[in-house]
Amino acid sequence: MNKQERYNPQVIEPRLQREWVESRLYFAQPNPDKPKFYSLVMFPYPSGDLHMGHMRNYTIGDVIARYHVMQGYNVMNPMGWDAFGLPAENAAIKDGIHPAVRTPDNIERMKEQLSKMGLVYDWDREVASYLPSYYKWTQWMFLLMYRRGLAYRKEAAANWCPVDRTVLANEQVVDGHCERCGAEVIKRNLVQWFFRITSYADRLLDSLDTLDEWPDRVRTMQRNWIGRSTGAEISFPVEGTDHTIPVFTTRPDTVFGATFVVLAPEHPLVGRITTAEQRASVQQYVERASRETEIERLSSDKEKTGVFTGAYALNPMTAERIQIWIADYVLVTYGTGAIQAVPGGDERDYDFALKYGLPIIQVVEPISASGEANDEGASDPSVAPVYKEGAAVPVYTGYGVMVNSGPLNGMTTADAKAAIIQMLEAEDKGRGTIIYRLRDWLISRQRYWGAPIPMVYCRECGEVPVPEEQLPVELPLDVEFTPGGESPLTYVESFVNTTCPQCGGPARRETDTMDTFVDSSWYFLRFCDPHNTEEPFAPQRANYWMPVDQYIGGVEHAILHLLYSRYFTKVLADAGMVDVQEPFRRLFTQGMITKGGAKMSKSKGNVVPVDEMVESLGADAARLFVLFIGPPEEDAEWNDRGAEGMYRFLGRVWRLFEGRVVVGSSGGEHAPGDYSQADRDLLRKMHLTIKKVTDDIKRFHFNTAVSATMELANAMQAYRDAHGPEKAAYQAAAGNLLLLLAPMAPHITEELWRSSGGEGSIHTQSWPHFNAELAAAEKVTLVVQVNGKVRDRLEMSADITQAEAVQAALGSAKVQQHLDGKTPEQVHYVPGRLVNIVI
RNA sequence: GCCGAAGUGGCGGAAUGGCAGACGCGCCCGCCUCAAAAGCGGGUGAGGGUAGCCUCAUGUGGGUUCGAGUCCCACCUUCGGCACCA
């Protein structure tokens, strides 16, 4: 093959990209002879344009896939499109182009961009969530949930985004604002579909421990999100009525200190127990609370307010008559919507008690510093008892010994918890329980561009699921996009009016669509069997490929997408569809690429388009640059000049192959003795580089993997200047340089491999072998320190003994000068590396 | 407030407790050229010294160690998550 005169990516890259597709190298089939490797990058929303964030993400995925092929794995590396969602619909309202028209165009554009980056996918497995062939099975998933009692409908105060005109899941509300458009979210009472994710809360939490190849950061975020609290539910009878108020507390041990009860303003008992005298002020308070926005309400620096209901409860342990208040610092959505207020043991209750003159009792005393420890430690020194202004009793939230607590007196906090739960249960006044912060997943969306929820409502039969054989419930295409309306589906008579699958009578279809997170909660399973028309996927195919061995994506999905996907996988496992309990064995979350300190986005106008760079410098240079820009798990600031350095490097690699350079088997393996000193040095560098690049790819340190290949290229350059390119050592280094760079810069390495006599595609070669013997140093630089300061460096043979090393160190003139005639007290020796003389 | 991560040259960053600043960007000098681009070679933390070299230096202050960017304690700053969650 003729070598090009100069490195010219614009010529070689498109040609090789075509060849890779034609050779079907990355099209995966089950293969019993090789271990499988399922490599997956989070599928994108087809906005139409790839940006540098995508580029970083997909390049990493591509390196991992290509590397594992060279390591001998049977690799599946699929790609698809998370194509339903608001942006397409909002664009349709704006310019009238139907999402069903725009989406495939965008997908085509993005596919072309992916291909121009040299990214190789198994396009036979491509899926797009907006196609009926896919969402048929999303609807099937809904029916599965419904069958298993995990999908239900209820009226609830939902988070409503007034701009996007739809409800949002709790997870999509950030600081009281819509995650997507930033508008302030308001509460609206609507009948909505939910998935019962809370019944999997324990399993979702506990099996996080099995995900030891996930970043701790993500596991912690999920743990916080699920928010398991262990404690007790205790019933407080309302004096003079049949009502009881159940409260949840994590500190049942402090129940003897409960001096009042607080209900959330929305608590259903408020209206029933409020006395006539207090009615007016309670009503006023409830109304004011309901007008407040979520953000005002939840601000913790706000001074606490509340109002007495006039009613009294009885402390179940002391039988003391205690006041019942309402206050908006108690949330109706958490626990039972009511609390036992223990001002002596809780700062919020303490502040409230001080403000309204309610009694404060101390029930826990810190254990003195020398006091005995228990399971919950001794008293916690970080929370000392505090007397606030006007208080006769301190507030102490830590652990310690019970006082003023009847039978609990003298017990430690931990013992008291166990004892009180036993007493409560024996006397039927309460029970030990666990609650979660996690809410059920609200999946209804009042929007058009999503998978219709497959339910119909019949006057006779009520709510009826669409039978499986009638799926998919197709999204009608002939709709009006009018700004400010409800979902266009509501106005499509032919869609809404249907017959009841049970009685055949007239019925109406559900017009809400599903949250797009439902679409993406199972796509990794569809990739295992993408053309199946009988099932969402065949269990035995999923069981071959699952779990995903390496999942790669942005940390912004650390909670939502990953939690939902884990939930789906567990439900499908329970349904016998798949064996694994966890979908993603190893997770890598990459950082964002920023420009001017901000995430790249169209609205900020700081997007660096992929096309331009690929056209001017080539895909390989662009790929190397995004790998080199910094540690991939961290955010990286974009720098326009950096990519040129990568182009220069590739030009240098290209020139290393000028002249008669032959790679592959003919590169020659000789016994070490055949080599000159320079040869051995080059081979040593080569082997050290093999080790470094291999280790770095394994731990996702692509920036240093690229550096290592640069160092090898620099060593080759120096060797070549002195000895020329013909010798076997150089040829071996040349071949291995290409192999090591192949996953990262696939085009130039393929081209040079072939033009230098390599057989077949470089991407089907075996990954180079590290030879520790050839990598071993012959000479070492012995660092000599005096009192820990470097004073000399000595070139020594690698096999020197300690005695020889120390002698040489003491013999150094520079060392003698610093010894200044004193005798060494101690000598520390690190074999082959360092002598430290202490005087 | 709680939890977590990170602070290293002009910049991105590198460094199993053992030579701080690899590699790259930028900048400076030189070679090549009529000239430029490209390329190649050299230099580039700060301060001092003609020089051999010396001193200082990894957010701040302590500590452990023969030896600390790395480990421990306290603090400062930035970022991320959670947050009136009982």
PDB file of C-alpha atoms (C1' of nucleotides) in Angstrom, chain A residues 7-10 12-13 17 52 55 59 116-118 610 612-629 638-651 706 710 741 744-749, chain B residues 24:
ATOM      1  CA  TYR A   7      -0.766  12.990   7.469  1.00  0.00           C
ATOM      2  CA  ASN A   8      -4.098  13.817   5.960  1.00  0.00           C
ATOM      3  CA  PRO A   9      -7.020  12.762   8.143  1.00  0.00           C
ATOM      4  CA  GLN A  10      -9.569  14.214   5.751  1.00  0.00           C
ATOM      5  CA  ILE A  12      -8.090   8.491   5.382  1.00  0.00           C
ATOM      6  CA  GLU A  13     -10.835   8.883   7.964  1.00  0.00           C
ATOM      7  CA  GLN A  17     -15.141   4.622   8.580  1.00  0.00           C
ATOM      8  CA  MET A  52     -18.270  18.201  23.082  1.00  0.00           C
ATOM      9  CA  MET A  55     -17.977  13.627  22.176  1.00  0.00           C
ATOM     10  CA  THR A  59     -15.101   8.580  22.751  1.00  0.00           C
ATOM     11  CA  LYS A 116     -17.420  10.997  11.504  1.00  0.00           C
ATOM     12  CA  MET A 117     -15.899  10.708  14.960  1.00  0.00           C
ATOM     13  CA  GLY A 118     -14.926   7.165  14.127  1.00  0.00           C
ATOM     14  CA  VAL A 610     -18.061  18.784  16.833  1.00  0.00           C
ATOM     15  CA  GLU A 612     -15.750  22.004  12.769  1.00  0.00           C
ATOM     16  CA  MET A 613     -13.004  20.376  14.714  1.00  0.00           C
ATOM     17  CA  VAL A 614     -13.378  17.053  12.961  1.00  0.00           C
ATOM     18  CA  GLU A 615     -13.213  18.791   9.608  1.00  0.00           C
ATOM     19  CA  SER A 616     -10.135  20.841  10.369  1.00  0.00           C
ATOM     20  CA  LEU A 617      -8.035  18.503  12.529  1.00  0.00           C
ATOM     21  CA  GLY A 618      -9.627  15.131  11.994  1.00  0.00           C
ATOM     22  CA  ALA A 619     -11.498  12.761  14.254  1.00  0.00           C
ATOM     23  CA  ASP A 620      -8.382  11.193  15.748  1.00  0.00           C
ATOM     24  CA  ALA A 621      -7.004  14.524  16.960  1.00  0.00           C
ATOM     25  CA  ALA A 622     -10.415  15.480  18.326  1.00  0.00           C
ATOM     26  CA  ARG A 623     -10.727  12.130  20.099  1.00  0.00           C
ATOM     27  CA  LEU A 624      -7.269  12.361  21.621  1.00  0.00           C
ATOM     28  CA  PHE A 625      -7.987  15.858  22.773  1.00  0.00           C
ATOM     29  CA  VAL A 626     -11.153  15.011  24.670  1.00  0.00           C
ATOM     30  CA  LEU A 627      -9.333  12.083  26.259  1.00  0.00           C
ATOM     31  CA  PHE A 628      -6.335  14.245  27.118  1.00  0.00           C
ATOM     32  CA  ILE A 629      -8.210  17.269  28.461  1.00  0.00           C
ATOM     33  CA  TRP A 638     -12.646  23.828  27.027  1.00  0.00           C
ATOM     34  CA  ASN A 639      -9.470  25.159  25.439  1.00  0.00           C
ATOM     35  CA  ASP A 640      -9.469  25.885  21.732  1.00  0.00           C
ATOM     36  CA  ARG A 641      -5.743  25.455  21.288  1.00  0.00           C
ATOM     37  CA  GLY A 642      -5.300  22.087  22.918  1.00  0.00           C
ATOM     38  CA  ALA A 643      -6.541  20.030  20.002  1.00  0.00           C
ATOM     39  CA  GLU A 644      -3.845  21.411  17.734  1.00  0.00           C
ATOM     40  CA  GLY A 645      -1.262  19.802  19.962  1.00  0.00           C
ATOM     41  CA  MET A 646      -2.898  16.459  19.360  1.00  0.00           C
ATOM     42  CA  TYR A 647      -2.814  17.050  15.626  1.00  0.00           C
ATOM     43  CA  ARG A 648       0.891  17.808  15.875  1.00  0.00           C
ATOM     44  CA  PHE A 649       1.436  14.636  17.860  1.00  0.00           C
ATOM     45  CA  LEU A 650      -0.346  12.558  15.234  1.00  0.00           C
ATOM     46  CA  GLY A 651       1.745  14.214  12.534  1.00  0.00           C
ATOM     47  CA  VAL A 706      -2.230   9.447  25.910  1.00  0.00           C
ATOM     48  CA  MET A 710       3.596  10.544  23.556  1.00  0.00           C
ATOM     49  CA  LEU A 741      -3.011   4.002  20.256  1.00  0.00           C
ATOM     50  CA  MET A 744      -7.961   5.997  21.069  1.00  0.00           C
ATOM     51  CA  ALA A 745      -6.921   7.074  17.550  1.00  0.00           C
ATOM     52  CA  PRO A 746      -8.422   4.339  15.402  1.00  0.00           C
ATOM     53  CA  HIS A 747      -7.947   5.827  11.935  1.00  0.00           C
ATOM     54  CA  ILE A 748      -4.296   6.819  11.795  1.00  0.00           C
ATOM     55  CA  THR A 749      -3.259   3.608  13.485  1.00  0.00           C
TER      56      THR A 749
ATOM     57  C1'   G B  24       0.576  18.809  26.449  1.00  0.00           C
TER      58        G B  24
END
